[in-house]
mmCIF file with all atom_site columns, C-alpha atoms in Angstrom:
data_model
loop_
_atom_site.group_PDB
_atom_site.id
_atom_site.type_symbol
_atom_site.label_atom_id
_atom_site.label_alt_id
_atom_site.label_comp_id
_atom_site.label_asym_id
_atom_site.label_entity_id
_atom_site.label_seq_id
_atom_site.pdbx_PDB_ins_code
_atom_site.Cartn_x
_atom_site.Cartn_y
_atom_site.Cartn_z
_atom_site.occupancy
_atom_site.B_iso_or_equiv
_atom_site.pdbx_formal_charge
_atom_site.auth_seq_id
_atom_site.auth_comp_id
_atom_site.auth_asym_id
_atom_site.auth_atom_id
_atom_site.pdbx_PDB_model_num
ATOM 1   C CA . UNK A 1 1   ? 49.532  19.466  -4.994  1.00 0.00 ? 1   UNK A CA 1
ATOM 2   C CA . UNK A 1 2   ? 47.192  20.786  -7.680  1.00 0.00 ? 2   UNK A CA 1
ATOM 3   C CA . UNK A 1 3   ? 43.689  20.711  -6.231  1.00 0.00 ? 3   UNK A CA 1
ATOM 4   C CA . UNK A 1 4   ? 41.431  21.246  -9.239  1.00 0.00 ? 4   UNK A CA 1
ATOM 5   C CA . UNK A 1 5   ? 43.168  18.759  -11.593 1.00 0.00 ? 5   UNK A CA 1
ATOM 6   C CA . UNK A 1 6   ? 42.913  16.158  -8.834  1.00 0.00 ? 6   UNK A CA 1
ATOM 7   C CA . UNK A 1 7   ? 39.189  16.870  -8.443  1.00 0.00 ? 7   UNK A CA 1
ATOM 8   C CA . UNK A 1 8   ? 38.748  16.541  -12.205 1.00 0.00 ? 8   UNK A CA 1
ATOM 9   C CA . UNK A 1 9   ? 40.534  13.185  -12.185 1.00 0.00 ? 9   UNK A CA 1
ATOM 10  C CA . UNK A 1 10  ? 38.137  12.019  -9.480  1.00 0.00 ? 10  UNK A CA 1
ATOM 11  C CA . UNK A 1 11  ? 35.219  13.123  -11.663 1.00 0.00 ? 11  UNK A CA 1
ATOM 12  C CA . UNK A 1 12  ? 36.720  11.286  -14.648 1.00 0.00 ? 12  UNK A CA 1
ATOM 13  C CA . UNK A 1 13  ? 36.742  8.126   -12.558 1.00 0.00 ? 13  UNK A CA 1
ATOM 14  C CA . UNK A 1 14  ? 33.048  8.605   -11.778 1.00 0.00 ? 14  UNK A CA 1
ATOM 15  C CA . UNK A 1 15  ? 33.649  9.864   -8.238  1.00 0.00 ? 15  UNK A CA 1
ATOM 16  C CA . UNK A 1 16  ? 31.842  13.202  -8.528  1.00 0.00 ? 16  UNK A CA 1
ATOM 17  C CA . UNK A 1 17  ? 30.600  13.305  -4.929  1.00 0.00 ? 17  UNK A CA 1
ATOM 18  C CA . UNK A 1 18  ? 34.087  12.523  -3.685  1.00 0.00 ? 18  UNK A CA 1
ATOM 19  C CA . UNK A 1 19  ? 35.497  15.319  -5.870  1.00 0.00 ? 19  UNK A CA 1
ATOM 20  C CA . UNK A 1 20  ? 32.949  17.801  -4.478  1.00 0.00 ? 20  UNK A CA 1
ATOM 21  C CA . UNK A 1 21  ? 33.739  16.740  -0.909  1.00 0.00 ? 21  UNK A CA 1
ATOM 22  C CA . UNK A 1 22  ? 37.466  17.080  -1.616  1.00 0.00 ? 22  UNK A CA 1
ATOM 23  C CA . UNK A 1 23  ? 37.015  20.664  -2.855  1.00 0.00 ? 23  UNK A CA 1
ATOM 24  C CA . UNK A 1 24  ? 34.796  21.537  0.132   1.00 0.00 ? 24  UNK A CA 1
ATOM 25  C CA . UNK A 1 25  ? 37.321  20.137  2.586   1.00 0.00 ? 25  UNK A CA 1
ATOM 26  C CA . UNK A 1 26  ? 40.066  22.234  0.992   1.00 0.00 ? 26  UNK A CA 1
ATOM 27  C CA . UNK A 1 27  ? 38.108  25.350  1.991   1.00 0.00 ? 27  UNK A CA 1
ATOM 28  C CA . UNK A 1 28  ? 37.630  24.375  5.661   1.00 0.00 ? 28  UNK A CA 1
ATOM 29  C CA . UNK A 1 29  ? 40.321  25.277  8.137   1.00 0.00 ? 29  UNK A CA 1
ATOM 30  C CA . UNK A 1 30  ? 39.349  22.362  10.399  1.00 0.00 ? 30  UNK A CA 1
ATOM 31  C CA . UNK A 1 31  ? 40.189  19.891  7.631   1.00 0.00 ? 31  UNK A CA 1
ATOM 32  C CA . UNK A 1 32  ? 43.911  20.579  8.088   1.00 0.00 ? 32  UNK A CA 1
ATOM 33  C CA . UNK A 1 33  ? 43.750  18.910  11.504  1.00 0.00 ? 33  UNK A CA 1
ATOM 34  C CA . UNK A 1 34  ? 42.421  15.642  10.079  1.00 0.00 ? 34  UNK A CA 1
ATOM 35  C CA . UNK A 1 35  ? 44.635  12.642  9.401   1.00 0.00 ? 35  UNK A CA 1
ATOM 36  C CA . UNK A 1 36  ? 44.894  11.170  5.927   1.00 0.00 ? 36  UNK A CA 1
ATOM 37  C CA . UNK A 1 37  ? 42.744  8.238   7.030   1.00 0.00 ? 37  UNK A CA 1
ATOM 38  C CA . UNK A 1 38  ? 40.036  10.619  8.291   1.00 0.00 ? 38  UNK A CA 1
ATOM 39  C CA . UNK A 1 39  ? 40.144  12.574  5.033   1.00 0.00 ? 39  UNK A CA 1
ATOM 40  C CA . UNK A 1 40  ? 39.816  9.410   3.005   1.00 0.00 ? 40  UNK A CA 1
ATOM 41  C CA . UNK A 1 41  ? 37.020  8.151   5.254   1.00 0.00 ? 41  UNK A CA 1
ATOM 42  C CA . UNK A 1 42  ? 35.034  11.380  4.848   1.00 0.00 ? 42  UNK A CA 1
ATOM 43  C CA . UNK A 1 43  ? 35.504  11.364  1.077   1.00 0.00 ? 43  UNK A CA 1
ATOM 44  C CA . UNK A 1 44  ? 34.395  7.729   0.817   1.00 0.00 ? 44  UNK A CA 1
ATOM 45  C CA . UNK A 1 45  ? 31.383  8.358   3.057   1.00 0.00 ? 45  UNK A CA 1
ATOM 46  C CA . UNK A 1 46  ? 30.283  11.207  0.807   1.00 0.00 ? 46  UNK A CA 1
ATOM 47  C CA . UNK A 1 47  ? 30.628  9.073   -2.325  1.00 0.00 ? 47  UNK A CA 1
ATOM 48  C CA . UNK A 1 48  ? 28.777  6.120   -0.813  1.00 0.00 ? 48  UNK A CA 1
ATOM 49  C CA . UNK A 1 49  ? 25.969  8.362   0.448   1.00 0.00 ? 49  UNK A CA 1
ATOM 50  C CA . UNK A 1 50  ? 25.607  9.992   -2.974  1.00 0.00 ? 50  UNK A CA 1
ATOM 51  C CA . UNK A 1 51  ? 25.496  6.637   -4.759  1.00 0.00 ? 51  UNK A CA 1
ATOM 52  C CA . UNK A 1 52  ? 22.953  5.237   -2.304  1.00 0.00 ? 52  UNK A CA 1
ATOM 53  C CA . UNK A 1 53  ? 20.813  8.328   -2.872  1.00 0.00 ? 53  UNK A CA 1
ATOM 54  C CA . UNK A 1 54  ? 20.985  7.894   -6.647  1.00 0.00 ? 54  UNK A CA 1
ATOM 55  C CA . UNK A 1 55  ? 20.036  4.216   -6.409  1.00 0.00 ? 55  UNK A CA 1
ATOM 56  C CA . UNK A 1 56  ? 17.068  5.060   -4.170  1.00 0.00 ? 56  UNK A CA 1
ATOM 57  C CA . UNK A 1 57  ? 15.945  7.829   -6.526  1.00 0.00 ? 57  UNK A CA 1
ATOM 58  C CA . UNK A 1 58  ? 16.144  5.361   -9.434  1.00 0.00 ? 58  UNK A CA 1
ATOM 59  C CA . UNK A 1 59  ? 14.111  2.708   -7.586  1.00 0.00 ? 59  UNK A CA 1
ATOM 60  C CA . UNK A 1 60  ? 11.464  5.284   -6.633  1.00 0.00 ? 60  UNK A CA 1
ATOM 61  C CA . UNK A 1 61  ? 11.316  6.614   -10.194 1.00 0.00 ? 61  UNK A CA 1
ATOM 62  C CA . UNK A 1 62  ? 10.836  3.136   -11.660 1.00 0.00 ? 62  UNK A CA 1
ATOM 63  C CA . UNK A 1 63  ? 8.251   2.207   -9.009  1.00 0.00 ? 63  UNK A CA 1
ATOM 64  C CA . UNK A 1 64  ? 5.989   5.187   -9.815  1.00 0.00 ? 64  UNK A CA 1
ATOM 65  C CA . UNK A 1 65  ? 4.564   5.302   -6.304  1.00 0.00 ? 65  UNK A CA 1
ATOM 66  C CA . UNK A 1 66  ? 2.514   8.154   -4.916  1.00 0.00 ? 66  UNK A CA 1
ATOM 67  C CA . UNK A 1 67  ? 5.191   10.571  -3.710  1.00 0.00 ? 67  UNK A CA 1
ATOM 68  C CA . UNK A 1 68  ? 3.656   11.495  -0.355  1.00 0.00 ? 68  UNK A CA 1
ATOM 69  C CA . UNK A 1 69  ? 3.067   7.952   0.933   1.00 0.00 ? 69  UNK A CA 1
ATOM 70  C CA . UNK A 1 70  ? 5.643   6.954   3.543   1.00 0.00 ? 70  UNK A CA 1
ATOM 71  C CA . UNK A 1 71  ? 5.256   4.499   6.399   1.00 0.00 ? 71  UNK A CA 1
ATOM 72  C CA . UNK A 1 72  ? 6.297   7.094   8.961   1.00 0.00 ? 72  UNK A CA 1
ATOM 73  C CA . UNK A 1 73  ? 3.256   9.262   8.123   1.00 0.00 ? 73  UNK A CA 1
ATOM 74  C CA . UNK A 1 74  ? 0.702   6.495   8.717   1.00 0.00 ? 74  UNK A CA 1
ATOM 75  C CA . UNK A 1 75  ? -2.259  7.701   10.771  1.00 0.00 ? 75  UNK A CA 1
ATOM 76  C CA . UNK A 1 76  ? -3.346  4.893   13.068  1.00 0.00 ? 76  UNK A CA 1
ATOM 77  C CA . UNK A 1 77  ? -6.178  6.992   14.507  1.00 0.00 ? 77  UNK A CA 1
ATOM 78  C CA . UNK A 1 78  ? -8.157  6.812   11.255  1.00 0.00 ? 78  UNK A CA 1
ATOM 79  C CA . UNK A 1 79  ? -11.139 4.452   11.636  1.00 0.00 ? 79  UNK A CA 1
ATOM 80  C CA . UNK A 1 80  ? -10.014 1.741   9.223   1.00 0.00 ? 80  UNK A CA 1
ATOM 81  C CA . UNK A 1 81  ? -9.117  -1.093  11.604  1.00 0.00 ? 81  UNK A CA 1
ATOM 82  C CA . UNK A 1 82  ? -5.389  -0.961  10.885  1.00 0.00 ? 82  UNK A CA 1
ATOM 83  C CA . UNK A 1 83  ? -3.358  -3.003  13.385  1.00 0.00 ? 83  UNK A CA 1
ATOM 84  C CA . UNK A 1 84  ? -0.304  -0.953  14.369  1.00 0.00 ? 84  UNK A CA 1
ATOM 85  C CA . UNK A 1 85  ? 1.832   -3.978  15.276  1.00 0.00 ? 85  UNK A CA 1
ATOM 86  C CA . UNK A 1 86  ? 1.035   -5.825  12.063  1.00 0.00 ? 86  UNK A CA 1
ATOM 87  C CA . UNK A 1 87  ? 1.657   -2.755  9.924   1.00 0.00 ? 87  UNK A CA 1
ATOM 88  C CA . UNK A 1 88  ? 5.056   -2.126  11.549  1.00 0.00 ? 88  UNK A CA 1
ATOM 89  C CA . UNK A 1 89  ? 5.923   -5.769  10.959  1.00 0.00 ? 89  UNK A CA 1
ATOM 90  C CA . UNK A 1 90  ? 4.954   -5.387  7.290   1.00 0.00 ? 90  UNK A CA 1
ATOM 91  C CA . UNK A 1 91  ? 7.066   -2.219  7.118   1.00 0.00 ? 91  UNK A CA 1
ATOM 92  C CA . UNK A 1 92  ? 10.076  -4.360  8.051   1.00 0.00 ? 92  UNK A CA 1
ATOM 93  C CA . UNK A 1 93  ? 9.785   -5.955  4.567   1.00 0.00 ? 93  UNK A CA 1
ATOM 94  C CA . UNK A 1 94  ? 10.412  -9.515  5.797   1.00 0.00 ? 94  UNK A CA 1
ATOM 95  C CA . UNK A 1 95  ? 7.291   -10.677 3.963   1.00 0.00 ? 95  UNK A CA 1
ATOM 96  C CA . UNK A 1 96  ? 8.812   -9.400  0.720   1.00 0.00 ? 96  UNK A CA 1
ATOM 97  C CA . UNK A 1 97  ? 12.136  -11.134 1.344   1.00 0.00 ? 97  UNK A CA 1
ATOM 98  C CA . UNK A 1 98  ? 10.238  -14.403 1.971   1.00 0.00 ? 98  UNK A CA 1
ATOM 99  C CA . UNK A 1 99  ? 8.139   -13.985 -1.212  1.00 0.00 ? 99  UNK A CA 1
ATOM 100 C CA . UNK A 1 100 ? 4.844   -13.805 0.654   1.00 0.00 ? 100 UNK A CA 1
ATOM 101 C CA . UNK A 1 101 ? 1.907   -12.046 -0.952  1.00 0.00 ? 101 UNK A CA 1
ATOM 102 C CA . UNK A 1 102 ? -0.361  -9.444  0.634   1.00 0.00 ? 102 UNK A CA 1
ATOM 103 C CA . UNK A 1 103 ? -3.927  -8.344  -0.024  1.00 0.00 ? 103 UNK A CA 1
ATOM 104 C CA . UNK A 1 104 ? -5.172  -5.057  1.429   1.00 0.00 ? 104 UNK A CA 1
ATOM 105 C CA . UNK A 1 105 ? -8.937  -4.887  1.398   1.00 0.00 ? 105 UNK A CA 1
ATOM 106 C CA . UNK A 1 106 ? -11.576 -2.564  2.737   1.00 0.00 ? 106 UNK A CA 1
ATOM 107 C CA . UNK A 1 107 ? -14.198 -0.020  1.755   1.00 0.00 ? 107 UNK A CA 1
ATOM 108 C CA . UNK A 1 108 ? -13.531 2.741   -0.739  1.00 0.00 ? 108 UNK A CA 1
ATOM 109 C CA . UNK A 1 109 ? -11.746 5.768   0.688   1.00 0.00 ? 109 UNK A CA 1
ATOM 110 C CA . UNK A 1 110 ? -10.011 4.072   3.622   1.00 0.00 ? 110 UNK A CA 1
ATOM 111 C CA . UNK A 1 111 ? -6.516  4.571   2.233   1.00 0.00 ? 111 UNK A CA 1
ATOM 112 C CA . UNK A 1 112 ? -5.692  1.149   0.805   1.00 0.00 ? 112 UNK A CA 1
ATOM 113 C CA . UNK A 1 113 ? -3.743  2.644   -2.105  1.00 0.00 ? 113 UNK A CA 1
ATOM 114 C CA . UNK A 1 114 ? -1.868  4.980   0.217   1.00 0.00 ? 114 UNK A CA 1
ATOM 115 C CA . UNK A 1 115 ? -0.900  2.096   2.526   1.00 0.00 ? 115 UNK A CA 1
ATOM 116 C CA . UNK A 1 116 ? 0.272   0.009   -0.445  1.00 0.00 ? 116 UNK A CA 1
ATOM 117 C CA . UNK A 1 117 ? 2.393   2.898   -1.733  1.00 0.00 ? 117 UNK A CA 1
ATOM 118 C CA . UNK A 1 118 ? 3.801   3.523   1.756   1.00 0.00 ? 118 UNK A CA 1
ATOM 119 C CA . UNK A 1 119 ? 4.885   -0.128  1.976   1.00 0.00 ? 119 UNK A CA 1
ATOM 120 C CA . UNK A 1 120 ? 6.316   0.133   -1.547  1.00 0.00 ? 120 UNK A CA 1
ATOM 121 C CA . UNK A 1 121 ? 8.245   3.262   -0.591  1.00 0.00 ? 121 UNK A CA 1
ATOM 122 C CA . UNK A 1 122 ? 9.653   1.483   2.443   1.00 0.00 ? 122 UNK A CA 1
ATOM 123 C CA . UNK A 1 123 ? 10.687  -1.464  0.263   1.00 0.00 ? 123 UNK A CA 1
ATOM 124 C CA . UNK A 1 124 ? 12.499  0.912   -2.112  1.00 0.00 ? 124 UNK A CA 1
ATOM 125 C CA . UNK A 1 125 ? 14.377  2.381   0.841   1.00 0.00 ? 125 UNK A CA 1
ATOM 126 C CA . UNK A 1 126 ? 15.353  -1.173  1.834   1.00 0.00 ? 126 UNK A CA 1
ATOM 127 C CA . UNK A 1 127 ? 16.932  -1.716  -1.597  1.00 0.00 ? 127 UNK A CA 1
ATOM 128 C CA . UNK A 1 128 ? 14.028  -3.686  -3.089  1.00 0.00 ? 128 UNK A CA 1
ATOM 129 C CA . UNK A 1 129 ? 12.822  -3.039  -6.643  1.00 0.00 ? 129 UNK A CA 1
ATOM 130 C CA . UNK A 1 130 ? 9.121   -2.171  -6.727  1.00 0.00 ? 130 UNK A CA 1
ATOM 131 C CA . UNK A 1 131 ? 6.596   -1.546  -9.483  1.00 0.00 ? 131 UNK A CA 1
ATOM 132 C CA . UNK A 1 132 ? 3.190   0.056   -8.871  1.00 0.00 ? 132 UNK A CA 1
ATOM 133 C CA . UNK A 1 133 ? 0.414   -0.326  -11.424 1.00 0.00 ? 133 UNK A CA 1
ATOM 134 C CA . UNK A 1 134 ? -3.321  0.243   -11.316 1.00 0.00 ? 134 UNK A CA 1
ATOM 135 C CA . UNK A 1 135 ? -5.093  -2.938  -12.456 1.00 0.00 ? 135 UNK A CA 1
ATOM 136 C CA . UNK A 1 136 ? -6.893  -1.333  -15.442 1.00 0.00 ? 136 UNK A CA 1
ATOM 137 C CA . UNK A 1 137 ? -3.634  0.166   -16.715 1.00 0.00 ? 137 UNK A CA 1
ATOM 138 C CA . UNK A 1 138 ? -1.671  -3.045  -16.149 1.00 0.00 ? 138 UNK A CA 1
ATOM 139 C CA . UNK A 1 139 ? -4.200  -5.111  -18.095 1.00 0.00 ? 139 UNK A CA 1
ATOM 140 C CA . UNK A 1 140 ? -4.267  -2.500  -20.882 1.00 0.00 ? 140 UNK A CA 1
ATOM 141 C CA . UNK A 1 141 ? -0.447  -2.559  -21.068 1.00 0.00 ? 141 UNK A CA 1
ATOM 142 C CA . UNK A 1 142 ? -0.482  -6.362  -21.202 1.00 0.00 ? 142 UNK A CA 1
ATOM 143 C CA . UNK A 1 143 ? -3.100  -6.335  -24.002 1.00 0.00 ? 143 UNK A CA 1
ATOM 144 C CA . UNK A 1 144 ? -1.058  -3.803  -25.972 1.00 0.00 ? 144 UNK A CA 1
ATOM 145 C CA . UNK A 1 145 ? 2.122   -5.822  -25.444 1.00 0.00 ? 145 UNK A CA 1
ATOM 146 C CA . UNK A 1 146 ? 0.323   -8.943  -26.642 1.00 0.00 ? 146 UNK A CA 1
ATOM 147 C CA . UNK A 1 147 ? -0.845  -7.151  -29.782 1.00 0.00 ? 147 UNK A CA 1
ATOM 148 C CA . UNK A 1 148 ? 2.645   -5.830  -30.508 1.00 0.00 ? 148 UNK A CA 1
ATOM 149 C CA . UNK A 1 149 ? 4.376   -9.147  -29.812 1.00 0.00 ? 149 UNK A CA 1
ATOM 150 C CA . UNK A 1 150 ? 6.115   -7.821  -26.673 1.00 0.00 ? 150 UNK A CA 1
ATOM 151 C CA . UNK A 1 151 ? 4.173   -9.850  -24.089 1.00 0.00 ? 151 UNK A CA 1
ATOM 152 C CA . UNK A 1 152 ? 7.014   -12.249 -23.149 1.00 0.00 ? 152 UNK A CA 1
ATOM 153 C CA . UNK A 1 153 ? 9.361   -9.295  -22.659 1.00 0.00 ? 153 UNK A CA 1
ATOM 154 C CA . UNK A 1 154 ? 6.824   -7.432  -20.496 1.00 0.00 ? 154 UNK A CA 1
ATOM 155 C CA . UNK A 1 155 ? 6.108   -10.517 -18.401 1.00 0.00 ? 155 UNK A CA 1
ATOM 156 C CA . UNK A 1 156 ? 9.867   -10.986 -17.917 1.00 0.00 ? 156 UNK A CA 1
ATOM 157 C CA . UNK A 1 157 ? 10.155  -7.372  -16.739 1.00 0.00 ? 157 UNK A CA 1
ATOM 158 C CA . UNK A 1 158 ? 7.323   -7.921  -14.257 1.00 0.00 ? 158 UNK A CA 1
ATOM 159 C CA . UNK A 1 159 ? 8.964   -11.139 -13.079 1.00 0.00 ? 159 UNK A CA 1
ATOM 160 C CA . UNK A 1 160 ? 12.263  -9.352  -12.340 1.00 0.00 ? 160 UNK A CA 1
ATOM 161 C CA . UNK A 1 161 ? 10.495  -6.832  -10.111 1.00 0.00 ? 161 UNK A CA 1
ATOM 162 C CA . UNK A 1 162 ? 10.713  -8.014  -6.501  1.00 0.00 ? 162 UNK A CA 1
ATOM 163 C CA . UNK A 1 163 ? 7.451   -6.357  -5.342  1.00 0.00 ? 163 UNK A CA 1
ATOM 164 C CA . UNK A 1 164 ? 4.601   -5.828  -7.789  1.00 0.00 ? 164 UNK A CA 1
ATOM 165 C CA . UNK A 1 165 ? 1.771   -3.665  -6.445  1.00 0.00 ? 165 UNK A CA 1
ATOM 166 C CA . UNK A 1 166 ? -1.500  -4.003  -8.369  1.00 0.00 ? 166 UNK A CA 1
ATOM 167 C CA . UNK A 1 167 ? -3.914  -1.341  -7.178  1.00 0.00 ? 167 UNK A CA 1
ATOM 168 C CA . UNK A 1 168 ? -7.536  -0.386  -7.865  1.00 0.00 ? 168 UNK A CA 1
ATOM 169 C CA . UNK A 1 169 ? -8.780  -3.890  -8.339  1.00 0.00 ? 169 UNK A CA 1
ATOM 170 C CA . UNK A 1 170 ? -12.372 -3.051  -9.196  1.00 0.00 ? 170 UNK A CA 1
ATOM 171 C CA . UNK A 1 171 ? -15.570 -5.007  -8.747  1.00 0.00 ? 171 UNK A CA 1
ATOM 172 C CA . UNK A 1 172 ? -15.897 -5.716  -12.477 1.00 0.00 ? 172 UNK A CA 1
ATOM 173 C CA . UNK A 1 173 ? -15.128 -9.321  -13.464 1.00 0.00 ? 173 UNK A CA 1
ATOM 174 C CA . UNK A 1 174 ? -11.928 -10.171 -15.299 1.00 0.00 ? 174 UNK A CA 1
ATOM 175 C CA . UNK A 1 175 ? -12.020 -11.265 -18.903 1.00 0.00 ? 175 UNK A CA 1
ATOM 176 C CA . UNK A 1 176 ? -10.577 -14.656 -19.812 1.00 0.00 ? 176 UNK A CA 1
ATOM 177 C CA . UNK A 1 177 ? -7.491  -12.924 -21.204 1.00 0.00 ? 177 UNK A CA 1
ATOM 178 C CA . UNK A 1 178 ? -7.007  -10.895 -17.996 1.00 0.00 ? 178 UNK A CA 1
ATOM 179 C CA . UNK A 1 179 ? -7.387  -14.049 -15.876 1.00 0.00 ? 179 UNK A CA 1
ATOM 180 C CA . UNK A 1 180 ? -4.684  -15.754 -17.964 1.00 0.00 ? 180 UNK A CA 1
ATOM 181 C CA . UNK A 1 181 ? -2.393  -12.729 -17.601 1.00 0.00 ? 181 UNK A CA 1
ATOM 182 C CA . UNK A 1 182 ? -2.917  -12.602 -13.849 1.00 0.00 ? 182 UNK A CA 1
ATOM 183 C CA . UNK A 1 183 ? -2.292  -16.346 -13.543 1.00 0.00 ? 183 UNK A CA 1
ATOM 184 C CA . UNK A 1 184 ? 0.917   -15.962 -15.565 1.00 0.00 ? 184 UNK A CA 1
ATOM 185 C CA . UNK A 1 185 ? 2.094   -13.093 -13.343 1.00 0.00 ? 185 UNK A CA 1
ATOM 186 C CA . UNK A 1 186 ? 1.291   -15.028 -10.168 1.00 0.00 ? 186 UNK A CA 1
ATOM 187 C CA . UNK A 1 187 ? 3.013   -18.184 -11.462 1.00 0.00 ? 187 UNK A CA 1
ATOM 188 C CA . UNK A 1 188 ? 6.134   -16.209 -12.409 1.00 0.00 ? 188 UNK A CA 1
ATOM 189 C CA . UNK A 1 189 ? 6.309   -14.737 -8.916  1.00 0.00 ? 189 UNK A CA 1
ATOM 190 C CA . UNK A 1 190 ? 6.189   -18.087 -7.100  1.00 0.00 ? 190 UNK A CA 1
ATOM 191 C CA . UNK A 1 191 ? 9.078   -18.080 -4.601  1.00 0.00 ? 191 UNK A CA 1
ATOM 192 C CA . UNK A 1 192 ? 10.794  -15.314 -6.623  1.00 0.00 ? 192 UNK A CA 1
ATOM 193 C CA . UNK A 1 193 ? 8.729   -12.231 -5.967  1.00 0.00 ? 193 UNK A CA 1
ATOM 194 C CA . UNK A 1 194 ? 5.907   -10.693 -4.016  1.00 0.00 ? 194 UNK A CA 1
ATOM 195 C CA . UNK A 1 195 ? 2.515   -9.500  -5.139  1.00 0.00 ? 195 UNK A CA 1
ATOM 196 C CA . UNK A 1 196 ? 0.573   -6.844  -3.246  1.00 0.00 ? 196 UNK A CA 1
ATOM 197 C CA . UNK A 1 197 ? -3.061  -6.464  -4.291  1.00 0.00 ? 197 UNK A CA 1
#
């Protein structure tokens, strides 16, 4: 059997990780002891793992979360009144699957943004599409989209996102236009998506 042409055919079919695993297994002496079913199982596992990794990387890229925020690194000793049991329940993402909304509030500097990004990261790892936006930037993007005639398309994109995180909600009052935009976003998410403020 010709090894390299077979690997190239796998690549042509879009099975690059399987092709790489096939070539690696050819170079291991222990691989000769494996049955055909074991070989196939190992090749499929490699391909599935690679595809899952690519999908996760895509979800994280689209989400634009802070890269160092992960649920596992949460410091419960920090004096911010964070309930460990509740936070672990939130990290299970059931509230997202049931289209429930969440508001994280507290004084400046207590890590609200970090906690929101950590929950968003966890959701991405659970296969949920997430989008993180700071409120000033989101409202600016909506105003620009309105001016360019792209507002319906942008609102549709926001609606398709399962978890929308709106961060840095400041103390300044919303304009009438911003209130309408926020109402539209909230209405679009009713029983279809989750909003984390």
